[in-house]
Coordinates of C-alpha atoms in Angstrom, one line a residue:
Chain A
M20 CA 0.0 0.0 0.0
I21 CA 1.2 3.5 -0.7
P22 CA 2.1 5.2 2.6
L23 CA 0.4 8.4 3.8
E24 CA 3.6 10.5 3.3
H25 CA 3.4 10.1 -0.5
Y26 CA 0.0 11.7 -0.7
L27 CA 1.2 14.5 1.5
Y28 CA 4.2 15.2 -0.7
I29 CA 1.9 15.3 -3.8
S30 CA -0.5 17.7 -2.1
A31 CA 2.3 19.9 -0.8
A32 CA 3.8 20.1 -4.3
L33 CA 0.4 20.9 -5.8
F34 CA -0.2 23.6 -3.1
S35 CA 3.2 25.2 -3.8
L36 CA 2.6 25.1 -7.6
G37 CA -0.8 26.7 -7.1
V38 CA 0.7 29.6 -5.0
F39 CA 3.5 30.0 -7.5
G40 CA 1.0 30.2 -10.3
V41 CA -1.1 32.8 -8.5
L42 CA 1.9 35.0 -7.8
T43 CA 3.5 34.8 -11.3
R44 CA 0.6 34.5 -13.8
R45 CA -0.9 37.7 -15.2
N46 CA -3.9 36.3 -17.0
A47 CA -7.0 36.1 -14.8
V48 CA -8.0 32.7 -16.2
N49 CA -4.6 31.3 -15.5
V50 CA -4.7 32.6 -11.9
L51 CA -8.1 30.9 -11.5
M52 CA -6.6 27.6 -12.7
S53 CA -3.8 27.9 -10.1
I54 CA -6.4 28.5 -7.4
E55 CA -8.1 25.2 -8.4
L56 CA -4.7 23.5 -7.8
I57 CA -4.7 24.9 -4.2
F58 CA -8.3 23.6 -3.6
N59 CA -7.4 20.2 -5.0
S60 CA -4.3 19.9 -2.9
A61 CA -6.5 20.3 0.2
N62 CA -8.8 17.7 -1.2
I63 CA -6.0 15.2 -1.6
N64 CA -5.1 15.8 2.0
L65 CA -8.6 15.4 3.2
V66 CA -9.2 12.1 1.4
A67 CA -5.8 10.7 2.3
F68 CA -6.2 11.5 6.0
S69 CA -9.7 10.1 5.9
R70 CA -8.3 6.8 4.5
F71 CA -5.5 6.5 7.1
V72 CA -7.1 7.8 10.2
E73 CA -9.2 5.3 12.0
G74 CA -12.9 5.9 11.9
A75 CA -12.7 9.4 10.3
L76 CA -15.0 9.5 7.3
G77 CA -15.7 13.2 7.6
G78 CA -12.8 14.1 5.4
Q79 CA -14.4 12.5 2.3
V80 CA -17.6 14.4 2.9
F81 CA -15.6 17.6 3.3
A82 CA -13.8 16.9 0.0
L83 CA -17.1 16.5 -1.8
L84 CA -18.3 19.8 -0.4
V85 CA -15.1 21.5 -1.4
I86 CA -15.5 20.3 -5.0
V87 CA -19.1 21.8 -5.1
I88 CA -17.9 25.1 -3.6
A89 CA -14.9 25.3 -5.9
A90 CA -17.3 24.9 -8.8
C91 CA -19.6 27.7 -7.5
E92 CA -16.6 29.9 -7.0
A93 CA -15.2 29.2 -10.5
A94 CA -18.6 29.9 -12.0
V95 CA -18.8 33.3 -10.3
A96 CA -15.2 34.1 -11.0
L97 CA -15.6 33.3 -14.7
A98 CA -18.8 35.4 -14.9
I99 CA -16.9 38.3 -13.4
V100 CA -14.0 37.8 -15.8
M101 CA -16.5 37.8 -18.8
S102 CA -18.1 41.0 -17.5
L103 CA -14.7 42.7 -17.0
Y104 CA -13.7 41.6 -20.6
R105 CA -16.7 43.4 -21.9
V106 CA -15.7 46.7 -20.5
M107 CA -11.9 46.2 -20.7
K108 CA -11.4 44.1 -23.8
N109 CA -8.8 41.9 -22.1
V110 CA -8.3 39.9 -18.9
N111 CA -4.8 40.9 -18.1
L112 CA -4.4 41.6 -14.4
D113 CA -1.7 44.3 -14.9
E114 CA -4.2 46.4 -16.9
A115 CA -6.9 46.0 -14.3
A116 CA -5.2 48.6 -12.2
E117 CA -7.4 51.7 -12.3
L118 CA -7.9 51.3 -8.5
K119 CA -4.8 52.0 -6.7
G120 CA -3.1 54.3 -4.3
Chain B
M7 CA -33.8 13.4 11.9
S8 CA -35.3 14.3 15.2
D9 CA -32.2 16.2 16.0
A10 CA -32.8 18.4 12.9
L11 CA -36.4 18.9 13.9
Q12 CA -35.5 19.9 17.4
S13 CA -33.0 22.3 16.0
L14 CA -35.5 24.2 13.9
P15 CA -37.1 26.4 16.6
R16 CA -33.6 27.6 17.6
F17 CA -33.0 28.4 13.9
L18 CA -35.9 30.8 13.5
P19 CA -34.1 34.0 12.5
E20 CA -32.3 32.1 9.7
L21 CA -35.5 30.4 8.6
I22 CA -37.3 33.8 8.3
L23 CA -34.4 35.1 6.2
M24 CA -34.6 32.0 3.9
G25 CA -38.4 32.5 3.6
A26 CA -37.9 36.2 2.7
L27 CA -35.2 35.1 0.2
A28 CA -37.6 32.7 -1.6
V29 CA -40.4 35.4 -1.7
V30 CA -38.0 38.0 -3.1
I31 CA -36.7 35.8 -5.8
V32 CA -40.2 34.8 -7.0
A33 CA -41.5 38.4 -6.7
D34 CA -38.5 39.6 -8.7
L35 CA -39.2 37.1 -11.4
L36 CA -42.9 38.0 -11.6
T37 CA -42.4 41.7 -11.7
Q38 CA -39.7 41.3 -14.3
R39 CA -42.3 39.8 -16.6
R40 CA -45.1 42.3 -15.8
P41 CA -43.5 45.4 -14.1
L42 CA -45.7 47.1 -11.5
K43 CA -45.5 50.9 -11.0
N44 CA -43.8 50.4 -7.6
S45 CA -42.2 47.0 -8.0
T46 CA -38.9 48.2 -6.4
D47 CA -40.8 49.4 -3.3
L48 CA -42.5 46.0 -3.2
L49 CA -39.1 44.1 -3.2
N50 CA -37.5 46.5 -0.7
G51 CA -40.5 46.1 1.5
I52 CA -40.4 42.3 1.5
T53 CA -36.7 42.3 2.3
L54 CA -37.2 44.8 5.1
V55 CA -40.0 42.8 6.6
G56 CA -37.8 39.7 6.5
L57 CA -34.8 41.4 8.1
L58 CA -37.0 43.0 10.8
G59 CA -38.6 39.6 11.5
A60 CA -35.1 38.1 11.9
L61 CA -34.0 41.0 14.1
V62 CA -37.0 40.7 16.4
T63 CA -36.7 36.9 16.7
S64 CA -33.0 37.0 17.3
W65 CA -33.4 39.7 19.9
Q66 CA -36.0 37.6 21.7
A67 CA -33.8 34.5 21.5
L68 CA -31.0 36.5 23.2
G69 CA -30.8 35.2 26.7
A70 CA -33.7 32.7 26.4
G71 CA -32.8 29.1 27.0
E72 CA -29.6 27.1 27.5
A73 CA -26.9 26.9 24.9
Q74 CA -27.6 24.0 22.6
S75 CA -25.9 22.4 19.6
L76 CA -27.9 22.3 16.4
F77 CA -27.9 20.0 13.4
A78 CA -25.7 17.2 14.6
S79 CA -23.1 19.6 16.2
M80 CA -22.7 21.6 13.1
L81 CA -23.8 24.8 14.7
A82 CA -23.9 26.0 18.3
D83 CA -26.7 28.2 19.4
D84 CA -25.0 29.8 22.4
G85 CA -24.1 33.3 23.7
L86 CA -21.8 34.1 20.8
L87 CA -24.3 33.4 18.1
G88 CA -27.0 35.2 20.2
V89 CA -24.9 38.3 20.4
F90 CA -23.9 38.4 16.8
R91 CA -27.3 37.7 15.2
P92 CA -28.8 41.2 16.0
I93 CA -25.6 42.8 14.8
F94 CA -25.9 41.2 11.4
C95 CA -29.7 42.0 11.1
L96 CA -29.2 45.6 12.0
T97 CA -26.3 46.0 9.5
S98 CA -28.4 44.6 6.7
I99 CA -31.4 46.8 7.6
V100 CA -29.2 49.9 7.5
V101 CA -27.5 48.8 4.3
L102 CA -31.0 48.2 2.7
L103 CA -32.0 51.7 3.6
L104 CA -28.7 53.1 2.2
S105 CA -29.2 51.2 -1.1
M106 CA -32.6 52.9 -1.5
R107 CA -30.9 56.3 -1.3
S108 CA -27.7 55.5 -3.2
K109 CA -27.2 57.4 -6.5
E110 CA -25.0 54.6 -7.9
L111 CA -27.8 52.0 -7.6
E112 CA -30.5 54.3 -9.0
G113 CA -32.2 52.8 -12.1
V114 CA -30.5 49.4 -11.5
R115 CA -32.7 46.4 -11.0
L116 CA -32.2 45.5 -7.4
G117 CA -34.0 42.1 -7.1
E118 CA -30.8 40.0 -7.2
M119 CA -29.0 42.4 -4.9
L120 CA -31.8 42.0 -2.2
A121 CA -31.7 38.2 -2.6
L122 CA -27.9 38.3 -2.2
L123 CA -28.2 40.6 0.9
L124 CA -30.6 38.1 2.5
T125 CA -28.4 35.2 1.7
V126 CA -25.3 36.8 3.1
T127 CA -27.2 37.8 6.3
A128 CA -28.2 34.2 6.9
A129 CA -24.7 33.0 6.0
L130 CA -23.1 35.4 8.4
M131 CA -25.3 33.8 11.2
W132 CA -24.0 30.4 10.1
M133 CA -20.5 31.7 10.4
A134 CA -21.0 33.0 13.9
G135 CA -22.6 29.7 14.9
S136 CA -20.3 27.1 13.3
V137 CA -18.4 24.7 15.5
N138 CA -17.3 22.3 12.8
L139 CA -14.5 22.7 10.3
V140 CA -16.8 21.9 7.4
M141 CA -19.3 24.4 8.6
I142 CA -16.7 27.1 9.1
Y143 CA -15.5 26.7 5.5
L144 CA -18.9 26.3 4.0
S145 CA -20.4 29.4 5.7
L146 CA -17.3 31.5 5.0
E147 CA -17.5 30.6 1.3
T148 CA -21.2 31.3 1.1
V149 CA -20.6 34.8 2.5
S150 CA -17.6 35.3 0.2
V151 CA -19.3 34.2 -3.1
A152 CA -22.3 36.3 -2.4
S153 CA -20.1 39.3 -1.5
Y154 CA -18.1 38.9 -4.8
L155 CA -21.4 39.3 -6.7
M156 CA -22.5 42.3 -4.7
V157 CA -19.3 44.1 -5.3
G158 CA -19.5 43.5 -9.0
Y159 CA -23.2 44.3 -9.2
L160 CA -22.8 47.3 -11.5
S161 CA -21.9 45.1 -14.5
S162 CA -21.3 47.9 -16.9
D163 CA -19.1 49.9 -14.5
R164 CA -15.4 49.2 -15.0
L165 CA -14.4 50.0 -11.4
S166 CA -17.1 47.7 -9.9
N167 CA -15.9 44.9 -12.2
E168 CA -12.3 45.4 -11.4
A169 CA -13.0 45.5 -7.7
S170 CA -15.0 42.3 -7.9
L171 CA -12.2 40.5 -9.8
K172 CA -9.6 41.6 -7.2
Y173 CA -11.9 40.5 -4.4
I174 CA -12.5 37.1 -5.8
L175 CA -8.8 36.4 -6.6
F176 CA -7.6 37.5 -3.2
G177 CA -10.6 35.7 -1.5
A178 CA -10.1 32.4 -3.3
V179 CA -6.4 32.3 -2.6
S180 CA -6.8 33.1 1.1
T181 CA -9.7 30.7 1.6
G182 CA -7.8 28.1 -0.4
A183 CA -4.8 28.5 2.0
M184 CA -7.2 28.3 5.0
L185 CA -8.7 25.1 3.5
F186 CA -5.2 23.6 3.2
G187 CA -4.6 24.5 6.8
L188 CA -7.9 22.9 7.9
S189 CA -7.1 19.7 6.0
L190 CA -3.8 19.5 7.9
L191 CA -5.5 20.1 11.2
Y192 CA -7.9 17.3 10.3
G193 CA -5.0 15.1 9.7
M194 CA -3.4 16.0 13.1
T195 CA -6.6 15.5 15.1
G196 CA -8.6 13.0 13.1
T197 CA -11.8 14.9 13.6
L198 CA -13.7 17.9 12.1
D199 CA -15.5 18.9 15.3
L200 CA -14.0 21.8 17.1
Y201 CA -14.5 20.2 20.5
G202 CA -12.9 17.1 19.2
V203 CA -10.0 19.1 17.8
R204 CA -9.5 20.6 21.3
A205 CA -9.6 17.2 23.0
A206 CA -7.1 15.8 20.5
L207 CA -4.7 18.8 20.7
A208 CA -4.8 18.7 24.5
E209 CA -3.2 15.3 24.4
G210 CA 0.1 16.2 22.8
T211 CA 2.4 18.9 21.7
F212 CA 2.4 19.7 18.0
G213 CA 4.7 22.8 17.9
P214 CA 5.8 24.2 14.6
G215 CA 3.4 22.1 12.5
L216 CA 0.4 23.4 14.3
L217 CA 1.8 27.0 14.1
F218 CA 2.0 26.5 10.3
V219 CA -1.6 25.4 10.2
L220 CA -2.6 28.4 12.3
I221 CA -0.9 30.8 10.0
L222 CA -2.8 29.3 7.0
V223 CA -6.1 29.6 8.9
A224 CA -5.3 33.1 10.0
A225 CA -4.9 34.0 6.3
G226 CA -8.5 33.0 5.6
I227 CA -9.9 34.8 8.7
G228 CA -7.6 37.8 8.2
F229 CA -9.0 38.2 4.7
K230 CA -12.5 38.3 6.1
I231 CA -11.7 40.9 8.8
A232 CA -9.3 42.8 6.6
A233 CA -6.3 42.4 8.9
A234 CA -2.8 43.2 7.6
P235 CA -1.0 41.5 5.8
F236 CA -4.1 40.0 4.2
H237 CA -5.8 43.4 3.6
F238 CA -4.5 44.3 0.1
W239 CA -7.9 43.8 -1.5
C240 CA -9.6 46.1 1.0
P241 CA -8.9 49.7 -0.2
D242 CA -9.5 48.7 -3.9
V243 CA -12.6 46.8 -3.3
Y244 CA -14.1 49.4 -1.0
T245 CA -13.4 52.1 -3.6
G246 CA -14.8 50.2 -6.6
A247 CA -17.9 48.6 -5.0
P248 CA -21.2 50.5 -4.9
T249 CA -21.1 52.4 -1.6
P250 CA -23.9 50.6 0.2
V251 CA -22.1 47.3 -0.5
T252 CA -18.9 48.9 0.8
A253 CA -20.7 49.9 4.0
F254 CA -21.9 46.3 4.3
L255 CA -18.5 44.8 3.8
S256 CA -17.0 47.1 6.4
V257 CA -19.3 45.7 9.1
G258 CA -21.0 42.5 8.3
P259 CA -18.3 40.1 7.1
K260 CA -15.8 41.7 9.5
A261 CA -18.1 41.0 12.5
A262 CA -18.6 37.4 11.3
G263 CA -14.9 37.0 10.8
F264 CA -14.3 37.9 14.4
A265 CA -17.0 35.4 15.4
I266 CA -15.2 32.7 13.5
L267 CA -11.8 33.8 15.0
I268 CA -13.2 33.5 18.5
R269 CA -14.8 30.1 17.7
F270 CA -11.7 28.7 16.2
F271 CA -9.1 29.9 18.6
Y272 CA -11.0 30.2 21.9
L273 CA -13.0 27.0 21.4
G274 CA -10.9 24.7 19.2
L275 CA -7.4 25.7 20.3
A276 CA -7.8 26.4 24.0
E277 CA -9.4 24.9 27.0
P278 CA -11.2 26.6 29.9
A279 CA -8.8 27.5 32.7
G280 CA -11.3 28.7 35.2
G281 CA -12.7 32.1 36.0
G282 CA -13.6 32.8 32.3
A283 CA -10.0 32.5 31.3
I284 CA -8.7 30.0 28.6
A285 CA -5.4 28.3 28.1
P286 CA -4.0 27.5 24.6
V287 CA -3.5 23.8 23.9
G288 CA -1.3 21.9 21.5
G289 CA 1.9 23.8 22.2
A290 CA 1.5 26.6 19.6
D291 CA 1.7 30.2 20.8
W292 CA -1.2 31.7 18.9
Q293 CA -1.6 34.5 21.3
M294 CA 1.7 35.9 20.0
L295 CA 0.5 35.4 16.4
L296 CA -2.7 37.4 17.1
M297 CA -0.7 40.1 18.9
I298 CA 1.6 40.5 15.9
L299 CA -1.4 40.7 13.6
A300 CA -3.1 43.3 15.8
V301 CA 0.0 45.6 16.0
I302 CA 0.7 45.4 12.2
T303 CA -3.0 45.9 11.3
M304 CA -3.6 48.9 13.6
T305 CA -0.4 50.7 12.6
L306 CA -0.6 50.0 8.9
G307 CA -4.3 51.0 8.8
N308 CA -3.8 54.3 10.6
V309 CA -0.7 55.4 8.8
A310 CA -2.0 54.6 5.4
A311 CA -5.3 56.4 6.1
L312 CA -3.3 59.6 6.7
L313 CA -2.4 59.7 3.0
Q314 CA -5.8 59.2 1.4
T315 CA -7.8 61.8 -0.5
N316 CA -10.7 59.6 -1.5
V317 CA -13.2 59.2 1.4
K318 CA -14.1 55.6 0.6
R319 CA -10.4 54.7 0.6
L320 CA -9.9 56.5 3.8
L321 CA -12.8 54.7 5.5
A322 CA -11.3 51.4 4.1
Y323 CA -8.0 52.0 5.9
S324 CA -9.9 53.2 9.0
S325 CA -11.9 49.9 9.0
I326 CA -8.6 48.0 8.8
A327 CA -7.4 50.0 11.9
H328 CA -10.6 49.2 13.7
A329 CA -10.0 45.5 13.0
G330 CA -6.6 45.9 14.6
T331 CA -8.2 47.4 17.7
M332 CA -10.6 44.4 17.9
L333 CA -7.7 42.0 17.3
M334 CA -6.1 43.4 20.4
A335 CA -9.1 42.3 22.4
A336 CA -8.8 38.9 20.9
C337 CA -5.3 38.5 22.5
V338 CA -6.8 38.7 26.0
L339 CA -7.5 34.9 26.3
S340 CA -10.5 35.3 28.5
V341 CA -14.2 35.9 28.2
E342 CA -13.6 39.6 28.8
G343 CA -11.9 39.9 25.5
V344 CA -14.9 38.2 23.8
Q345 CA -17.3 40.7 25.5
A346 CA -15.1 43.6 24.4
I347 CA -15.2 42.5 20.8
A348 CA -19.0 42.0 20.9
A349 CA -19.5 45.4 22.4
Y350 CA -17.1 47.1 20.0
L351 CA -18.8 45.6 17.0
A352 CA -22.3 46.6 18.2
I353 CA -21.1 50.2 18.5
Y354 CA -18.8 50.2 15.5
L355 CA -21.9 49.2 13.4
F356 CA -23.6 52.5 14.1
M357 CA -20.6 54.8 13.8
N358 CA -19.2 53.3 10.6
L359 CA -22.5 52.8 8.8
G360 CA -23.3 56.4 9.9
A361 CA -20.1 57.7 8.2
F362 CA -21.0 55.8 5.1
A363 CA -24.6 57.1 5.2
V364 CA -23.2 60.7 5.1
V365 CA -20.8 59.7 2.2
I366 CA -23.8 58.3 0.2
L367 CA -26.0 61.4 0.9
A368 CA -23.2 63.7 0.0
H369 CA -22.5 61.8 -3.2
R370 CA -26.1 62.4 -4.2
V371 CA -25.4 66.2 -4.5
T372 CA -21.7 66.4 -5.2
G373 CA -21.3 63.3 -7.4
S374 CA -17.8 62.7 -6.0
F375 CA -16.1 60.7 -3.3
E376 CA -13.1 63.0 -3.0
I377 CA -12.7 64.6 0.4
G378 CA -12.0 68.0 -1.4
S379 CA -15.6 68.0 -2.7
Y380 CA -16.9 68.3 0.9
A381 CA -15.6 71.9 1.1
G382 CA -18.2 74.4 2.3
F383 CA -20.6 71.7 3.6
W384 CA -21.0 73.6 6.9
K385 CA -22.8 76.4 5.0
R386 CA -24.6 74.1 2.6
S387 CA -25.9 71.6 5.1
P388 CA -25.2 72.1 8.8
L389 CA -27.3 69.1 9.6
L390 CA -25.1 66.7 7.5
T391 CA -21.9 68.3 8.9
V392 CA -23.0 67.8 12.5
A393 CA -24.0 64.2 11.8
M394 CA -20.7 63.5 10.2
G395 CA -19.0 65.2 13.1
I396 CA -20.7 62.9 15.6
F397 CA -19.9 59.8 13.6
L398 CA -16.2 60.8 13.2
F399 CA -15.8 61.7 16.9
S400 CA -17.4 58.4 17.7
L401 CA -14.9 56.6 15.4
M402 CA -12.1 58.5 17.1
G403 CA -13.4 57.3 20.5
I404 CA -13.9 60.7 22.1
P405 CA -16.4 60.9 25.0
P406 CA -19.3 61.3 25.4
F407 CA -19.9 59.4 22.1
A408 CA -20.5 55.7 22.0
G409 CA -17.1 55.1 20.3
F410 CA -15.4 56.0 23.6
L411 CA -17.4 53.2 25.3
A412 CA -16.2 50.7 22.6
K413 CA -12.5 51.7 23.1
W414 CA -13.0 51.6 26.9
Y415 CA -14.2 48.0 26.8
V416 CA -11.2 46.9 24.6
F417 CA -8.5 48.8 26.6
A418 CA -9.9 47.7 29.9
A419 CA -9.8 44.1 28.8
V420 CA -6.3 44.4 27.4
I421 CA -4.9 46.1 30.5
N422 CA -6.7 43.6 32.9
A423 CA -4.9 40.8 31.0
G424 CA -1.5 42.4 31.8
L425 CA -0.8 43.4 28.2
G426 CA 0.1 47.0 29.0
W427 CA 2.5 47.5 26.1
L428 CA -0.2 46.4 23.7
A429 CA -2.6 49.0 25.2
V430 CA 0.1 51.7 24.8
I431 CA 0.5 50.9 21.1
G432 CA -3.3 51.0 20.8
V433 CA -3.6 54.4 22.4
L434 CA -0.8 55.8 20.2
N435 CA -2.7 54.5 17.2
A436 CA -5.9 56.1 18.4
A437 CA -4.0 59.4 18.5
V438 CA -2.8 59.0 14.9
A439 CA -6.4 58.1 13.8
A440 CA -7.7 61.5 15.2
F441 CA -5.6 63.3 12.5
Y442 CA -7.4 61.8 9.5
Y443 CA -10.8 61.9 11.0
V444 CA -10.4 65.6 11.8
K445 CA -9.0 66.2 8.3
I446 CA -12.5 65.4 6.9
L447 CA -14.2 67.7 9.4
R448 CA -11.8 70.5 8.7
V449 CA -12.6 70.4 5.0
M450 CA -16.3 70.4 5.7
V451 CA -16.3 73.2 8.2
I452 CA -13.4 75.5 7.3
D453 CA -12.6 75.1 3.6
E454 CA -14.6 77.4 1.3
D455 CA -16.4 76.1 -1.7
A456 CA -15.1 77.7 -4.9
G457 CA -18.4 78.0 -6.9
P458 CA -21.9 79.0 -5.8
A459 CA -23.2 76.2 -3.6
P460 CA -26.9 75.6 -3.2
A461 CA -28.2 74.3 0.1
L462 CA -28.7 70.5 0.2
A463 CA -32.2 69.1 0.4
F464 CA -32.9 65.8 2.1
S465 CA -35.9 63.6 1.9
R466 CA -37.7 62.3 5.0
L467 CA -36.1 58.9 4.6
D468 CA -32.6 60.5 4.7
L469 CA -33.5 62.3 8.0
A470 CA -34.9 59.1 9.5
L471 CA -31.8 57.2 8.5
L472 CA -29.5 59.9 10.0
V473 CA -31.5 59.9 13.2
L474 CA -31.5 56.1 13.4
L475 CA -27.7 56.2 13.2
V476 CA -26.9 59.3 15.2
V477 CA -29.0 58.5 18.3
P478 CA -27.1 55.3 19.3
N479 CA -23.8 57.3 19.0
I480 CA -25.0 60.1 21.2
L481 CA -26.8 58.0 23.7
G482 CA -23.9 55.5 24.0
L483 CA -23.9 55.8 27.7
L484 CA -27.6 54.9 28.0
F485 CA -26.8 52.0 25.8
W486 CA -24.7 50.6 28.6
G487 CA -27.7 48.7 30.0
S488 CA -28.5 46.6 26.9
L489 CA -24.8 46.2 26.2
D490 CA -24.3 44.6 29.6
R491 CA -27.2 42.2 28.8
V492 CA -25.4 41.3 25.6
T493 CA -22.0 40.9 27.2
E494 CA -23.3 39.0 30.2
Y495 CA -24.9 36.6 27.9
S496 CA -21.8 36.0 25.9
Q497 CA -20.3 34.4 29.0
T498 CA -22.1 31.3 28.2
L499 CA -19.8 30.9 25.2
L500 CA -17.1 29.1 27.1
E501 CA -19.4 26.9 29.2
L502 CA -20.7 24.8 26.3
G503 CA -19.1 21.5 25.5

């Protein structure tokens, strides 16, 4: 059987990749994809712990809820990106900088 | 099943909000098809009735009955939830009245906005009640997703869209980090229940690993209460959002964020130590973490506010500073700190929403959010100037206004806990804050308007709104009685479980 540590390495790597993507990408859609990586790294953790910790099924339920919420959030985020595209004609985060100071 | 049924009577304010939400959505769809002459008034009326119903029932529930866990230990109906429910309802009522008078929302269909407002109000209550990691995350995201939509409600306005995008990107990253932290905490303790987490943590020492988890969770909560260094979204979002939404964000989610902070740290990461005090478990010094956050947040908020020329931006930084003050009370590690936070929020609601009400009314006539545009207001409208003066003095914490009482509660709690140095930093910050609040007043009273300035006219609704917000600020000391009732009741928080 694959030991617990291997799942945790994968999820830590995914989390770091997600944070790296959020910090470096300038396209709003790419940033949203990186955010999905962060959510899914947490999901891997939850399911792995639920598998290895005695009598703890809650993690799997939690992971299902996270998937649903991530979908809601992605839907709202893409709607906002579309709406911004209509007024700005691109989705580059560097150009969405009218608000600052 | 019977557990869920037994929980329903204790869930009445939320049920009323959900009922009003269903009615608003249907009424909005029907009037979209066949518009009535006063369909906007109809929708506003339904929302107002729902919110008032929730306010009355939550006020009645305050202090009635023992603390009880609801829905298979997902929520706890105890002192903390009891205290926060009326705060959320009052905030939403004032925001609803503000949105009726806002120039930015004139001529915009408000049906969805009202539905979102009702959803967020109910979700804020879930946040304040949640005692399970799943529920904490779920309620926090419900509030967040609905707030993203409210911020971006003016879909043809570039600033509103930009603010909304920034809000959702910052929000998703910080709640994502928080979720990662919660998943690790689940792995350490093997349970999602906060009482279970406490029991598991009390059995061992987790040290740096637990501290890492706490920093991740603090990112999610810090985002909600706009604490530095998770505050970057705050000034931009407050500036770009429609002003009633800004007013809502500065009170509602902030209050719920503090409720979650208290639940998570005081309930999940500490055990009762007798006499209302608590002692951290698990070997992570989260008191130090909160103290660092409090000092950075207060100082950064106040110093940055000094430089602002846009009144919405200034109030954004001022709200960050107030979050820092409340974080100070969260470092106290006793029920006194919880009481101070609850009292502070109850008063902060009236003073901060009051300042935003003046901003919205002024925007109706000046069409601008620049502080410079307030020149000559003393001649144009003494009433509005006096009202703004009262709100700003209250925000400064000057007696005899209610804001003084709020600061008194916090500083008394901090000093009683032996954190004198923290109180000194807090007082220095309050002195800095006086500068930028007085700056607004100086422009209103002393600066002369360049052009001819007609007197401002207000409707009856405006006057009623101002009176509603001014009176609690002036009569703060008479408020003491009901505040004591509130704070006494919040003692039950630490007795449950």
